[in-house]
PDB file of C-alpha atoms in Angstrom:
ATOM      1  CA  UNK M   1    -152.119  98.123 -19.551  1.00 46.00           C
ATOM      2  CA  UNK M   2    -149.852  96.676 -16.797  1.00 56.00           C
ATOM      3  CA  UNK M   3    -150.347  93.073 -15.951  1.00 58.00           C
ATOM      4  CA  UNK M   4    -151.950  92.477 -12.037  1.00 66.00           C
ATOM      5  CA  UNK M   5    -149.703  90.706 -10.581  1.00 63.00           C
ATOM      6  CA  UNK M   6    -151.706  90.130  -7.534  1.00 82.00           C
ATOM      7  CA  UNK M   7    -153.790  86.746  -8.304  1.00 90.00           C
ATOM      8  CA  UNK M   8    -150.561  84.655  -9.424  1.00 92.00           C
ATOM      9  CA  UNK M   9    -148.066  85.973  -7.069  1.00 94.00           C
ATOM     10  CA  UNK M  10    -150.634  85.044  -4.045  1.00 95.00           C
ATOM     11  CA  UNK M  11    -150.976  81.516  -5.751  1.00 96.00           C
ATOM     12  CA  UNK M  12    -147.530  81.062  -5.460  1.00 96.00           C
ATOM     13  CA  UNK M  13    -146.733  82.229  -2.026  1.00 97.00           C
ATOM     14  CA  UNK M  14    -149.262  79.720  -1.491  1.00 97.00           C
ATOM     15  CA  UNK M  15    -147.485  77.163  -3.105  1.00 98.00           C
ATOM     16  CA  UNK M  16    -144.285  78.399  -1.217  1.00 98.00           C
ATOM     17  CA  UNK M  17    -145.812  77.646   2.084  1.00 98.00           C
ATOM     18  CA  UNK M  18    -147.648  74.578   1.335  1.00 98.00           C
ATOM     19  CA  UNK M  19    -143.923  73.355   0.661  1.00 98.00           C
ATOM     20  CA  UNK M  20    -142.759  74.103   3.941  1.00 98.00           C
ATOM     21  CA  UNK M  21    -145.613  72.843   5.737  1.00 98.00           C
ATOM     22  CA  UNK M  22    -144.843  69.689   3.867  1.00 97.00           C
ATOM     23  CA  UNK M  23    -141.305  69.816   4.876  1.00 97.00           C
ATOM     24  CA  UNK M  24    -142.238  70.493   8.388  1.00 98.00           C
ATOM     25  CA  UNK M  25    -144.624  67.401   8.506  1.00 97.00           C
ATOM     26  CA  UNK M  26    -142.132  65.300   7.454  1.00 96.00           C
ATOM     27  CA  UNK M  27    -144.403  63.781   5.108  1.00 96.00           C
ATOM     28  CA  UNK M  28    -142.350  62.868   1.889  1.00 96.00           C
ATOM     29  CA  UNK M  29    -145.300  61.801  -0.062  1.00 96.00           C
ATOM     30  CA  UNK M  30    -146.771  65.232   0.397  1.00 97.00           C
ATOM     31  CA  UNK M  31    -143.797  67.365   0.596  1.00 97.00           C
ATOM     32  CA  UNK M  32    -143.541  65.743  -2.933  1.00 97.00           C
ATOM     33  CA  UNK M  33    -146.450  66.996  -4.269  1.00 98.00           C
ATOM     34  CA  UNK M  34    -145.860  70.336  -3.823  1.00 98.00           C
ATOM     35  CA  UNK M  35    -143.145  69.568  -6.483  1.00 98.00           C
ATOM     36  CA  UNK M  36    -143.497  69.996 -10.235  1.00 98.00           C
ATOM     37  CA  UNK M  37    -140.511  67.866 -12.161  1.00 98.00           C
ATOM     38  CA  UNK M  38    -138.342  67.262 -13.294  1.00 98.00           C
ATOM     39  CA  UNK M  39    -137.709  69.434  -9.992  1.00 98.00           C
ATOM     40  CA  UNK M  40    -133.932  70.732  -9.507  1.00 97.00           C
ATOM     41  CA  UNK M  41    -131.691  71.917  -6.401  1.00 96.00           C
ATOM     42  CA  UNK M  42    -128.489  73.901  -6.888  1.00 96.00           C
ATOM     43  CA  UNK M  43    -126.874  73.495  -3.439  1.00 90.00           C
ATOM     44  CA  UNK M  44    -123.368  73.186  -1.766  1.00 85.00           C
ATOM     45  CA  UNK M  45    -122.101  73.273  -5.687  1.00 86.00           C
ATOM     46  CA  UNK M  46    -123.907  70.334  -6.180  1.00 92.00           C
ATOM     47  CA  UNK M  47    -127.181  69.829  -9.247  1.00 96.00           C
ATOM     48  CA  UNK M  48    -129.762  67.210  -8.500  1.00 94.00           C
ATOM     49  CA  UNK M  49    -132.498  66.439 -10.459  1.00 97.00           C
ATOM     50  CA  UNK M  50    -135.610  64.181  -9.380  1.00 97.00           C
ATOM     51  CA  UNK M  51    -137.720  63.318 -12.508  1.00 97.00           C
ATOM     52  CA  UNK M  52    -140.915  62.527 -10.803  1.00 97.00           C
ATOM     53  CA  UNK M  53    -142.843  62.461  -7.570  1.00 97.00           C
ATOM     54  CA  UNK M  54    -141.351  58.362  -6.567  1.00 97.00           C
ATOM     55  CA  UNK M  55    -137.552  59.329  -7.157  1.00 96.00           C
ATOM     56  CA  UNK M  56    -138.113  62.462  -4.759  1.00 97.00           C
ATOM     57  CA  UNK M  57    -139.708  60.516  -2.094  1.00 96.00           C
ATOM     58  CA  UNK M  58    -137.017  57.334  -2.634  1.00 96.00           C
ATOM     59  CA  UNK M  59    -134.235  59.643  -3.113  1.00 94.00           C
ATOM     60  CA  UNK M  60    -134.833  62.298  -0.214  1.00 94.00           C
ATOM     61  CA  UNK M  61    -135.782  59.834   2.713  1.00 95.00           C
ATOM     62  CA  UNK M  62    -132.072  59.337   3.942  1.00 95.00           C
ATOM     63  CA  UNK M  63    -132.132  63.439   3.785  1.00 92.00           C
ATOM     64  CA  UNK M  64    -134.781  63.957   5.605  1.00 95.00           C
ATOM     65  CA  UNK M  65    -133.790  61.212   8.289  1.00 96.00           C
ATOM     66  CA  UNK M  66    -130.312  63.002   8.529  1.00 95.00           C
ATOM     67  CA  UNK M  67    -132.188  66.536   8.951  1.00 95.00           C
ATOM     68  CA  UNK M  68    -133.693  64.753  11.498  1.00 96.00           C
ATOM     69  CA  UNK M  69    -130.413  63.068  13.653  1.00 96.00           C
ATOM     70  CA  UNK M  70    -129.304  66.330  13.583  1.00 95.00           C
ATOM     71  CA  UNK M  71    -131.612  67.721  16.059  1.00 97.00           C
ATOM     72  CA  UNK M  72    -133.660  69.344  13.098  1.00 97.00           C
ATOM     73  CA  UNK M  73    -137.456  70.334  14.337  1.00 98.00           C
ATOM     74  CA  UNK M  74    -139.012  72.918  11.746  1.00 98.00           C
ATOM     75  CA  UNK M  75    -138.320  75.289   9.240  1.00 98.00           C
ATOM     76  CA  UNK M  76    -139.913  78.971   8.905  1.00 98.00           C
ATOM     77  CA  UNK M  77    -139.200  82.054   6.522  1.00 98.00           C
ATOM     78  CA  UNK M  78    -137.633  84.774   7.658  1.00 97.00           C
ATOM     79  CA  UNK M  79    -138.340  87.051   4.471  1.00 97.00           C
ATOM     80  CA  UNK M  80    -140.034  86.123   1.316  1.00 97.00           C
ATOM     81  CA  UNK M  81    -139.418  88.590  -2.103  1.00 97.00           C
ATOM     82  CA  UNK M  82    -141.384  87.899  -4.912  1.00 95.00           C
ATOM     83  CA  UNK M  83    -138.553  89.673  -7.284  1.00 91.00           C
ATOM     84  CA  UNK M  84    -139.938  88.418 -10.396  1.00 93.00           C
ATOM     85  CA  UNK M  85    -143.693  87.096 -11.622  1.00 93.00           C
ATOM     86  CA  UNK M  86    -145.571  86.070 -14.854  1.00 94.00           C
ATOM     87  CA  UNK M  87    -148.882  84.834 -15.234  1.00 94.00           C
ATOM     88  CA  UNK M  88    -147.177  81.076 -14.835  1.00 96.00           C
ATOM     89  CA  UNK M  89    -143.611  81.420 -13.153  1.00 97.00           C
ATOM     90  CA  UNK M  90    -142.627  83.362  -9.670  1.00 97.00           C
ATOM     91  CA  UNK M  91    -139.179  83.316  -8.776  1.00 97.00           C
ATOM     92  CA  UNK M  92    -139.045  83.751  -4.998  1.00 98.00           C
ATOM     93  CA  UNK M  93    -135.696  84.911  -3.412  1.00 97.00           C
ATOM     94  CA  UNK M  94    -136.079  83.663   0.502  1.00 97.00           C
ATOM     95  CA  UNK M  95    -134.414  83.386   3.441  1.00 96.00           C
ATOM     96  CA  UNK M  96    -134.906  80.354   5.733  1.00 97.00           C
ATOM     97  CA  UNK M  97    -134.216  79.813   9.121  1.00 97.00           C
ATOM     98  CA  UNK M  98    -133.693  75.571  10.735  1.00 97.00           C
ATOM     99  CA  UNK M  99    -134.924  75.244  14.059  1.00 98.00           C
ATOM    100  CA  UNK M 100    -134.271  72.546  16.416  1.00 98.00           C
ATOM    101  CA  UNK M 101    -136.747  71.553  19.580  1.00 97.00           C
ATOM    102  CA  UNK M 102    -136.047  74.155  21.972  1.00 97.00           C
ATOM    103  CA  UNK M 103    -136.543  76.674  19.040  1.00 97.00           C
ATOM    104  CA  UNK M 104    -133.224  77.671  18.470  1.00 97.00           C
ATOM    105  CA  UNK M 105    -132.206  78.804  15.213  1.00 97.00           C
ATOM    106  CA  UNK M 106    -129.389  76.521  13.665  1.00 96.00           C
ATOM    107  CA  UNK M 107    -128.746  77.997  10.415  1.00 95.00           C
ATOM    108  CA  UNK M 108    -130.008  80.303   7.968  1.00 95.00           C
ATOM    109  CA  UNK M 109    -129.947  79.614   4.870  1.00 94.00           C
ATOM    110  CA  UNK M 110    -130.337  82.677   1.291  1.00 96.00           C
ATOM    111  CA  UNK M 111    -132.312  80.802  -1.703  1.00 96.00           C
ATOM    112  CA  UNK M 112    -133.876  81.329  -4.958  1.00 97.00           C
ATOM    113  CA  UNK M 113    -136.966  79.530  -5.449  1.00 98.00           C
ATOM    114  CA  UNK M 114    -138.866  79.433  -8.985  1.00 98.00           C
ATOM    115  CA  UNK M 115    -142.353  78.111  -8.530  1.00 98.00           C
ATOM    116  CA  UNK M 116    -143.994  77.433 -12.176  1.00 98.00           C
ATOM    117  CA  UNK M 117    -148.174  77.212 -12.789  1.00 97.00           C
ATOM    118  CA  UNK M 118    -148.898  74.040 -14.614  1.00 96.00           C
ATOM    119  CA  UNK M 119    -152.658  72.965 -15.391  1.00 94.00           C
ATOM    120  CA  UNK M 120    -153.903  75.467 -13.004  1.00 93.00           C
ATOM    121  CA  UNK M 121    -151.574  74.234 -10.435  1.00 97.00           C
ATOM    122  CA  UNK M 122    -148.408  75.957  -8.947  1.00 98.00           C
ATOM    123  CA  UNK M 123    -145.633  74.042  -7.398  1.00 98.00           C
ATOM    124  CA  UNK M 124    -141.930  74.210  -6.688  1.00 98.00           C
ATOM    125  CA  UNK M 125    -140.062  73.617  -9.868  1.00 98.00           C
ATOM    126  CA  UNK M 126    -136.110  74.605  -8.679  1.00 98.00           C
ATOM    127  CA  UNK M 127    -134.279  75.829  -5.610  1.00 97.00           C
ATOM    128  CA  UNK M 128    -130.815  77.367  -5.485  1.00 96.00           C
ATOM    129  CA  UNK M 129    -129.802  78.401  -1.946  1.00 93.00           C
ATOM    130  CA  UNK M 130    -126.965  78.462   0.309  1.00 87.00           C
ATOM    131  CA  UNK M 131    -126.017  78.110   3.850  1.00 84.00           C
ATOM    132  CA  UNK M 132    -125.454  82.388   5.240  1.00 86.00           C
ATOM    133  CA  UNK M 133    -125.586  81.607   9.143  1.00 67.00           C
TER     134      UNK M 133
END
């Protein structure tokens, strides 16, 4: 009997956007908690691990004040594949677009998200992206 994928892929799309919104707020402390750790980010052939909630919100504060300076205003999908689901891990591949005030797109950028359930809650546990635009 297949496996309905429905119920956990909708929990983690929600999880998905609940990190964005966080991003978008510019709240660290809850941009964090849509985290599970140790959380890890393949980017510009760099690996960075955070090992809990603290060293994220220490750690990206000078990132998110340089998104910032650099006329950064929001975030949004452009497309959202859930290639891949289990019961407790969704692996997203995504496209995101950077906006700055006037709403002009600044960059696109082509990840892979994998969002994990733990205790009956889903969260972000890696992204691997690049910049495409």
């Amino acid at each position: 009997m297949p496996v309905d994928t429905r119920t956990h892929e909708t929990a983690a799309r929600a999880a998905l956007d609940a990190f964005l919104d966080a991003l978008n707020s510019r709240d660290l402390a809850a941009w964090a908690e849509t985290l599970h750790y140790p959380h890890v980010r393949v980017h510009e052939g760099e690996v960075t691990v955070w090992e809990d909630r603290d060293g994220y919100v220490e750690r990206s504060a000078p990132e998110l004040a340089q998104l910032v300076g650099s006329g950064w205003a929001r975030s949004g999908w452009e497309s959202v594949e859930l290639s891949q689901s289990s019961p407790d891990q969704v692996h997203a591949l995504v496209r995101f677009a950077r906006y700055d005030a006037a709403g002009e797109r600044t960059g696109s950028f082509d990840s892979v998200y994998v969002l994990t359930r733990r205790s009956d809650r889903w969260g972000v546990l890696a992204r691997i992206g690049f910049r495409t635009v």
